[in-house]
Structures are given as C-alpha cells and as structure tokens.
XYZ file of C-alpha atoms in Angstrom:
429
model
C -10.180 125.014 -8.277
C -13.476 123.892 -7.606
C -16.379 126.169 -5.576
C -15.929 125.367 -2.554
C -18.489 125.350 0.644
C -18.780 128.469 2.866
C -18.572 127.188 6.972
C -22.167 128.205 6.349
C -23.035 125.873 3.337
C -23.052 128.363 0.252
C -20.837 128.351 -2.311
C -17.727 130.659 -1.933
C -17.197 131.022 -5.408
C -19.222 134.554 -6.156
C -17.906 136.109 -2.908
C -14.038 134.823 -3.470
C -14.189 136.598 -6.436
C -15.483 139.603 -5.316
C -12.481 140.075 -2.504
C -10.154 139.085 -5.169
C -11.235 142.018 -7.181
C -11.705 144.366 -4.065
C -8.184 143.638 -3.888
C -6.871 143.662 -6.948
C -8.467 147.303 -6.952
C -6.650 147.811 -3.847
C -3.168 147.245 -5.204
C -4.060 148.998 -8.133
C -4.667 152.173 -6.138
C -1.970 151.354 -4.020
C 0.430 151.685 -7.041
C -0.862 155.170 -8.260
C -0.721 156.531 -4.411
C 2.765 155.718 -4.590
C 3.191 157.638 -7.751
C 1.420 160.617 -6.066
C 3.472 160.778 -3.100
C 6.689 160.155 -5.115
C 5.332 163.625 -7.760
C 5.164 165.454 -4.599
C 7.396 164.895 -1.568
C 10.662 163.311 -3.446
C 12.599 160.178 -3.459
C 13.682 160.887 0.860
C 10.123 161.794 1.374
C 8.761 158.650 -0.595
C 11.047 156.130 1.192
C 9.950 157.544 4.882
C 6.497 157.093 3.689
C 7.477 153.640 2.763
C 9.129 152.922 5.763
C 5.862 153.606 7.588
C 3.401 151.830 5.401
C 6.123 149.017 6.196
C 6.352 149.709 9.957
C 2.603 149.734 9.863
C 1.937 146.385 8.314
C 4.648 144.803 10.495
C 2.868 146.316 13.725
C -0.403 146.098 13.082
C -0.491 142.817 10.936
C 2.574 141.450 12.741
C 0.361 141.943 16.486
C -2.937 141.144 15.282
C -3.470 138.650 12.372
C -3.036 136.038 14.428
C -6.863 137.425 15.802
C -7.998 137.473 12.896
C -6.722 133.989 11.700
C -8.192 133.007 15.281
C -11.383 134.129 15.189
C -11.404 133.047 11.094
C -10.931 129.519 12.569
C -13.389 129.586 15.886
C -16.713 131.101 14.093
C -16.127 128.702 11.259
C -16.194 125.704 13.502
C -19.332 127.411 15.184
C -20.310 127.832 11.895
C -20.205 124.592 10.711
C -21.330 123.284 13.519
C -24.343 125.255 14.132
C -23.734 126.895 17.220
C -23.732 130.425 18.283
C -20.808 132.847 18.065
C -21.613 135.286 20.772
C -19.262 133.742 23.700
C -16.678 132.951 21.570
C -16.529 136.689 20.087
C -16.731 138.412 23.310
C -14.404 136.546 24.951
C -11.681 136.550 22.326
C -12.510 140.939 22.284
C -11.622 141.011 25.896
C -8.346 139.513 25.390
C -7.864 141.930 21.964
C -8.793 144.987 24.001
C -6.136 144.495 26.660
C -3.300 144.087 23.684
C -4.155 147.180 21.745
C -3.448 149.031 25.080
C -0.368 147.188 26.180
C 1.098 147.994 22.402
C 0.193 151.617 22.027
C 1.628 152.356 25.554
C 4.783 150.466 24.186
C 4.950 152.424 21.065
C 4.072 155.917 22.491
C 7.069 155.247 25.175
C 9.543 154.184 22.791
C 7.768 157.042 20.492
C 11.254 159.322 20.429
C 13.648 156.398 20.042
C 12.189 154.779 17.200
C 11.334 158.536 15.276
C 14.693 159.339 15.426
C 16.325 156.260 13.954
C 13.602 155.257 11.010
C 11.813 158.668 10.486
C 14.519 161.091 11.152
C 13.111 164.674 11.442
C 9.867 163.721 10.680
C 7.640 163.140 13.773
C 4.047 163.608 12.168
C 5.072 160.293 10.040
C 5.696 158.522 13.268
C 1.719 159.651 14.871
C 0.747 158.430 11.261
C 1.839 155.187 12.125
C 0.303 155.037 15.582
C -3.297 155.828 13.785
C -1.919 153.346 11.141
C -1.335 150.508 13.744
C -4.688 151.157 15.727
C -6.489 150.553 12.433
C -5.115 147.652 11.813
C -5.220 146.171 14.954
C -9.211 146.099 15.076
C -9.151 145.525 11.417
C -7.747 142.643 11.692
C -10.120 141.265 14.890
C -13.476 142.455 12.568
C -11.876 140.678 9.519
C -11.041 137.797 11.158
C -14.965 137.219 12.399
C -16.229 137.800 8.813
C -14.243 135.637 7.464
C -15.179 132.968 9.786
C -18.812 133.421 9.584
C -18.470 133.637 5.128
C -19.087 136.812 5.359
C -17.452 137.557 2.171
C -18.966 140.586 0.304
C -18.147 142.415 3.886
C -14.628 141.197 4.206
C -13.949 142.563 0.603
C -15.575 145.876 1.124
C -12.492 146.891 3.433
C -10.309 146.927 0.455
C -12.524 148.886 -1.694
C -12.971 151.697 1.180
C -9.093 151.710 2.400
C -7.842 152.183 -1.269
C -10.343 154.500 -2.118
C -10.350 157.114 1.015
C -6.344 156.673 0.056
C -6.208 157.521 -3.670
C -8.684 160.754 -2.993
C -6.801 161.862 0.024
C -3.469 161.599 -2.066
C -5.359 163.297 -4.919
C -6.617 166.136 -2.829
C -3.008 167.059 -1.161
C -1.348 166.689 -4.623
C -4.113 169.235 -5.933
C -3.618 171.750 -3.081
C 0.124 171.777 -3.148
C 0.457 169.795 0.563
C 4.960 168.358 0.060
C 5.166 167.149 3.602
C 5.334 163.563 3.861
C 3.465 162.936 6.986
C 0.441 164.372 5.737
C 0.646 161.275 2.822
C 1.396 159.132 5.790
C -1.639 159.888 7.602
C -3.396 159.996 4.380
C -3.248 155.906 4.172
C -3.470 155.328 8.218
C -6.898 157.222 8.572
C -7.831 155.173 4.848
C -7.339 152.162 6.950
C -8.854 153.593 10.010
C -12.235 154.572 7.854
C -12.349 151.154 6.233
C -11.946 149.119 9.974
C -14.711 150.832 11.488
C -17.265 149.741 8.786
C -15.715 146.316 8.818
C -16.548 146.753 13.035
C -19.967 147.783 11.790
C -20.652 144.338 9.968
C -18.873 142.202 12.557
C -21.449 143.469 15.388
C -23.648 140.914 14.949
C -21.629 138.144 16.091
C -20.740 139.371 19.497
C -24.504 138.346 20.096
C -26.603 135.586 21.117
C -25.654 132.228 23.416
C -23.192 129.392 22.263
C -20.343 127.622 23.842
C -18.572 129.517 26.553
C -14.693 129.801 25.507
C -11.752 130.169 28.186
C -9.916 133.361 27.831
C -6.899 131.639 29.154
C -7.411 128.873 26.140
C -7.100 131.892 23.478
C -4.371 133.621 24.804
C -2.191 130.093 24.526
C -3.136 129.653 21.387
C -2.761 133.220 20.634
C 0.880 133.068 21.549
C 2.001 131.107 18.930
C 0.173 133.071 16.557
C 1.543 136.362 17.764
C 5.124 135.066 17.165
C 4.704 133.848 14.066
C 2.794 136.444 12.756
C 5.126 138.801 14.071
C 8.320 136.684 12.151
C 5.915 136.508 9.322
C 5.560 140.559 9.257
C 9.517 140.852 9.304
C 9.715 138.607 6.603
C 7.298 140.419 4.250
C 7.697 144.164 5.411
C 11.322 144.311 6.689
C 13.084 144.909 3.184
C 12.399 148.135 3.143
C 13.002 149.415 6.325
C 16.292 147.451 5.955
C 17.136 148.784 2.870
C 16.457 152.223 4.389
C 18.094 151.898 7.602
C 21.244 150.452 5.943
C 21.654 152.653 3.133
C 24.246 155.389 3.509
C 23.491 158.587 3.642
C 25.341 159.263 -0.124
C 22.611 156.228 -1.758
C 19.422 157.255 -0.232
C 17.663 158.348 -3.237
C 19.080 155.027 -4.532
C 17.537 153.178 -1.770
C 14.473 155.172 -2.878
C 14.529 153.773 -6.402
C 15.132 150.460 -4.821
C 12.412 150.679 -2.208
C 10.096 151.406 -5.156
C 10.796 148.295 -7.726
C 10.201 145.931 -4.398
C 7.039 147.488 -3.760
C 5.745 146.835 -6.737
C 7.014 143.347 -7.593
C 6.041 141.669 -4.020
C 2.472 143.574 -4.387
C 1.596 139.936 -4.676
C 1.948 139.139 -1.109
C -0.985 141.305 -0.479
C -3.347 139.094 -2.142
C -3.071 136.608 0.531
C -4.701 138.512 2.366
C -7.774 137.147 0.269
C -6.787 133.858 0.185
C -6.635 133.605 4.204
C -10.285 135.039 4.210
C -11.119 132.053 2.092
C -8.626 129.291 2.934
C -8.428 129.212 6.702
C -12.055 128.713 7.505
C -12.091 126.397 3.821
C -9.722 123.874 5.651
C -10.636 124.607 9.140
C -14.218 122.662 8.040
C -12.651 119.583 6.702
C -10.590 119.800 9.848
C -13.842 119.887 12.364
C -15.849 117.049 10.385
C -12.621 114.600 9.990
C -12.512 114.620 6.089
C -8.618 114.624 6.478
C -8.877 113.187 2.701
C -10.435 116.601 1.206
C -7.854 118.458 2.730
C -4.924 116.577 1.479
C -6.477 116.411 -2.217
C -7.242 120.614 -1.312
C -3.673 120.839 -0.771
C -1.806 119.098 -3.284
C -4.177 121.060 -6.136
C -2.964 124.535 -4.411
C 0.345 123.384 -4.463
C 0.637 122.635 -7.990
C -1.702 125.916 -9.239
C 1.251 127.914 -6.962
C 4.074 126.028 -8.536
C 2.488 126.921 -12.138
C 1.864 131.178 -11.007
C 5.879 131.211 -9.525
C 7.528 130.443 -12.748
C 4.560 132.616 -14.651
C 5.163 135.722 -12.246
C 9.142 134.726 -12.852
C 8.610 135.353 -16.696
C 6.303 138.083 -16.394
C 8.691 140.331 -13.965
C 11.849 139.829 -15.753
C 10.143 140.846 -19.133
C 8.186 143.460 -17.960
C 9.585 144.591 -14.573
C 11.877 147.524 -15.679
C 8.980 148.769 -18.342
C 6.212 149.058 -15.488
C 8.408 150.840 -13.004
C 9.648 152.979 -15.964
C 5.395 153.338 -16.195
C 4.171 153.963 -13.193
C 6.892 155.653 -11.284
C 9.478 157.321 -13.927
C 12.437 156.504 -15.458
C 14.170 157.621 -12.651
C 13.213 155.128 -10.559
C 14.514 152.003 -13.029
C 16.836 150.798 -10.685
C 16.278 147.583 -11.055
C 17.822 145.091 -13.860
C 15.778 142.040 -14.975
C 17.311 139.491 -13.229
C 16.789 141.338 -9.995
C 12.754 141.354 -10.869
C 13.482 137.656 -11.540
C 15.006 136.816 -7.458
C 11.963 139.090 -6.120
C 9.153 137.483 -8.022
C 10.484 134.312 -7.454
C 10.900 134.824 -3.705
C 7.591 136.445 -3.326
C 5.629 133.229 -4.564
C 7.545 130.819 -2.530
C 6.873 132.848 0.495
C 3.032 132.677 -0.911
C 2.910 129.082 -0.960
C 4.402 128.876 2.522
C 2.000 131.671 4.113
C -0.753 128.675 2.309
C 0.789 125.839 3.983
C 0.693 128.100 7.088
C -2.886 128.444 7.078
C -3.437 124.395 6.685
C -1.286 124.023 9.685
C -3.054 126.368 11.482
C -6.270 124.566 10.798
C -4.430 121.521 11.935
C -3.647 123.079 15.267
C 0.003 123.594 14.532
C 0.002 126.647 16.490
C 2.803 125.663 18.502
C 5.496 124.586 15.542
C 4.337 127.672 12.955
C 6.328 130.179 14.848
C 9.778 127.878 13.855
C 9.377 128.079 10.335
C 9.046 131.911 10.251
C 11.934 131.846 12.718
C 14.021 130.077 9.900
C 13.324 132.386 7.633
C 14.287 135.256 9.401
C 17.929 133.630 10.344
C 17.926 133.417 6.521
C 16.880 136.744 5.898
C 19.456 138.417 8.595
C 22.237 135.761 7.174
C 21.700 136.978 3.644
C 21.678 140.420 4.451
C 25.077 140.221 6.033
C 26.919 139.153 3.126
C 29.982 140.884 1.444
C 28.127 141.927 -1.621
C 26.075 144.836 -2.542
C 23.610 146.394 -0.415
C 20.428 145.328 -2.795
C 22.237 141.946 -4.181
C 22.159 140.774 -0.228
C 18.524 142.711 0.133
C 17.597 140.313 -2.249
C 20.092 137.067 -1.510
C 18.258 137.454 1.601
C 14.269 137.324 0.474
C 15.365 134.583 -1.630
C 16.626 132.274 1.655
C 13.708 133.029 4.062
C 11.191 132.604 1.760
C 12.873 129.067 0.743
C 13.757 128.393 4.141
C 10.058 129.195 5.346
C 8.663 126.881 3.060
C 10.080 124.229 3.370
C 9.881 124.005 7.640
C 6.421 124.714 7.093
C 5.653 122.014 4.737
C 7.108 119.751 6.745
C 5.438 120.246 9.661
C 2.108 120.202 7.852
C 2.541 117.011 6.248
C 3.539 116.174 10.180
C 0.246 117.072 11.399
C -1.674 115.889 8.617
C -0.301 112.570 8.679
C -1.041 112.406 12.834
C -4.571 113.742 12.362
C -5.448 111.149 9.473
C -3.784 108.535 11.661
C -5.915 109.364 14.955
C -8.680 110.295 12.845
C -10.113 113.586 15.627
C -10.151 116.754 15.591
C -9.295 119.184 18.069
C-alpha cells in the first residue's frame, strides 16, 4: 500500500511501521510469557491464566474499544478539519468515567459467582482481572485519542511498555521460585496498567483548548452500537478459550491446556489489528469527512485483495509449521494439535481480520447502528458450531470457522450498503 496521509497531513508511513513493530515485539513477548508461566505453574495453572488474559480482553476491549474507535474517529475529523479537540475529549471522558464505575461495581458484585465457575479456587486470578480490566478500559479511551490526532510513535509505545513490564515480571517470579498462578495473572494486568497510564500521559494534551462543543447524549447513542458490537466482537476473538475451558471435563483439562496453547499462538494474528485500527479508522474516517468516497472504495478493494493474498499464506505457513513452533516454544507436550487443525484456525483468524477491516470502514461510514448484526451472526455461528456432536476441539474449531465467515460476509455487505448511499448522496455525516 501506498503512504498514506495522517488526519494531520504527514505521512503515516514511518509511524505505521513503528506500531507494527511495537507489536510484533509485543506478541513476541507474549509467546515467551506463556512459556514462563507454563515452566512454572503447570498445564491447570496455565489455562486459568489463559482464561483471564481471555476474560480480560473480552471485558476490557469488549466495554471500551468502541471509545477508542470513537474518539479515533472524532479527533481525526477535528483533525482534518482544523479545529480543536478539547470539547470533544472532555465530553466523551465524562461519559467514559461513569462506565468504568458502573462495570467494576458489576464485576466486584458478581465477583464470587464468576470466581467460582471460570477460576475455581483461585481468587487472586479473579482481582488480577479486575486490575486487568481497569487498564484496559482507560487504555483504550487514551489510545483511541492518539490515534485520532496521528499520534503514532505514542500509540506504539503502549506495546513496547505492556510486553516489556510483562516478560521481566514473569522473569523475576520464575527466578525466585513464585508457582501460584495469580501472581502471573497480575503480572500482565499491572503490565497493562503501567503501559495505560503513560499512554494517559501523552493523551493530556487534547483534553485542552476550545473547539466544537459535542452532546454527551450524541456519544452515548453512538456509543451503544459500538459497545454491542465490540462486546460480540470480544466473544468472537477471546471466547475459545474460556469455552474450551469451561467445557472440558474434568478427566481432559490438561488436554484443554495443550489445546488452549496451539490457539493462542496461531490467532496471535488478531492482535495486530490492533495496529491496523490505529491507522485505518482515522485513514478512512478523512476520506469520509472531505467526500472522496472514490479513495475509499479504491482503499478498500487494495486491502481486500493484500488480505485475501496473507489468508492462504498464513494457511500454508500454519499447517507446515504449526506443530514444529508449538513443539518450540511450549514443549512437546503441548503438540496437541495436527496440521489440518492449524490449517481451520489460521484460516478463520484472517477472515475474521478482514471483517474486523471492513468493520472499521463501516464505522467511518457511520454504520454504527448495523455493525452490532454482523458480530451477532457470528456469534449464533460460533454457539451453533460449538454444539455439534463431534469432538470437543473439532466443534471449538467448526465453530471459529462459521463466525468468522459469517461475520464477514454481513459486514461486507453492509459496507458496500453504506458506501454505495454515501457516494450516491455525496455528504458526510
């Protein structure tokens, strides 16, 4: 793809790249603090662990992307506009503030419920996931404005802090002997908490200064469509694990372990969206704001075709390799996968890549109100696959392989929808 124009007028190339590496790093480290926990807690204590990074990702991304795929969209208009941010920012925080508090009263009530049934005997992992969640809840809000404003360099920086305060942590309980899993646990929530208040740090700026006034009651509509989707979204990308380790009996759990682990690694992938929203939303939002419903289109099309090309790559790369890199990284006790298992997960995880892009076009479109329906679809698909007579990982993975389809193709059609209206009417929002 071409460089492409910040909301602010520089090039995005330079600073792409650097959050692509920040994280690439990230996963990287990710991988080896899975190894460490694994060498020291066991397969049980790995999958709680697992079960909470998931929990935590589908809570605190599920809640709060949509802010930061809100406030990625409003500063870039701002942006590209030239107007202030100040109003915009403020008013969006008051809205953010009140949600963090309605969730963590909701989570510290149902606290004992939820314990018991995903993280049985193991409380501290539970409070691990509460700092986990209230990480990535302002995270997400401090992300969102840096990503609006092009601020780049600062967006990537979270990755390199979060995976670093992670690895070291890990490294310094392995070293000392520490087997309990919730101190791992907490290990990766305070990473993330550590990395979201510098990203808080940057952001500061643009709660300043005058601009347009915004309506709080205009964000939380639009945030309600967000929230949902995200939410569905979360399932969709988190929920295979925790599935995998709610329903596995109590005679496969190391199994479910060894299971847990090869789907970690091959849908690591889905992470690096997380770059590609810092880039994309506010890179079509602009198009969006100045009517070049053209660019977008031509934008789109070249994505789709680049993803098309990396799914059947990342296809023939897992099944090859797949079994030799788990074996690597994690042991050959943990090979439970076979190569055409790596083939449905790699597979799965792109098309659910190329529909989180088409989500982010829509978004820019102002499909707030139809995104929810395709992430809706997909998890029907993913509860309808899971409830087939087969094998517990055959309909784990039956099941990835229908949402992510299902999710993609809803989604595309509603963007095409939009796109088509918008280049008809020729206005923006």
């Amino acid at each position: 793809m071409a460089a492409q124009e910040q909301p602010g007028g520089t090039s995005t190339a330079t600073p792409a790249a650097f959050v692509a590496a920040s994280q690439v790093f990230n996963g990287i480290v990710a991988l080896f603090y899975l190894k460490i926990v694994e060498s020291n807690v066991g397969p049980a204590g790995f999958g709680s662990v697992n079960a909470m990074i998931a929990a935590m990702f589908v809570l605190g991304s599920g809640l709060f992307q949509p802010f930061e795929q809100e406030m990625s969209r409003r500063v870039a208009e701002r942006v590209a506009l030239g107007e202030g941010t100040g109003p915009q920012v403020r008013s969006a925080a008051a809205v953010f503030g009140g949600c963090v508090a309605v969730l963590l009263a909701i989570v510290v009530a149902l606290g004992p419920v939820l314990s018991a049934r995903v993280f049985p005997g193991e409380p501290g992992v539970y409070g691990a996931l509460l700092v986990g969640v209230v990480a990535f809840a302002g995270t997400h809000f401090a992300r969102g404005v840096l990503a609006g404003a092009g601020r780049l360099p600062a967006y990537g920086i979270w990755f390199l802090i979060e995976g670093t305060v992670k690895i070291f942590a890990a490294l310094t309980l392995g070293m000392v002997g520490v087997t309990s899993s919730w101190a791992y646990a907490l290990a990766a929530g305070m990473a993330a908490l550590m990395a979201g208040v510098v990203a808080a740090v940057s952001a500061v700026a643009y709660f300043r200064g005058d601009g347009p006034e915004m309506d709080p009651a205009g964000v939380r509509s639009t945030l309600g469509g967000l929230v949902a989707s995200s939410l569905l979204l979360a399932l969709l990308i988190n929920g295979a694990p925790i599935a995998v380790k709610v329903l596995a009996g109590s005679e496969s759990k190391e199994a479910a372990a060894r299971f847990i682990a090869g789907l970690v690694l091959v849908r690591a992938p889905l992470n690096l969206i997380l770059t590609a929203q810092a880039v994309l939303l506010p890179r079509f939002s602009a198009p969006v704001v100045r009517c070049r419903f053209s660019a977008l289109r031509h934008d789109l099309s070249r994505l789709g075709l680049a993803l098309a090309a990396a799914t059947a790559a990342a296809t023939a790369g897992a099944t090859l390799l797949g079994p030799w890199a788990i074996q690597l990284l994690l042991g050959p006790e943990f090979v439970e996968l076979k190569r055409i298992d790596f083939a449905v997960l790699a597979a799965s995880s792109f098309v659910l890549i190329g529909a989180m892009v088409a989500s982010q076009a829509l978004i820019a479109l102002g499909g707030f109100s139809k995104l929810w329906t395709g992430w809706a679809a997909g998890v029907i698909a993913m509860v309808v696959g899971c409830l087939m007579p087969i094998s517990l990982f055959h309909r784990v993975e039956l099941g990835l392989m229908l949402s992510s389809v299902c999710s993609a193709c809803v989604i595309a059609v509603h963007t095409q929808g939009a796109l088509s209206t918008r280049e008809r009417s020729g206005q923006t929002m």
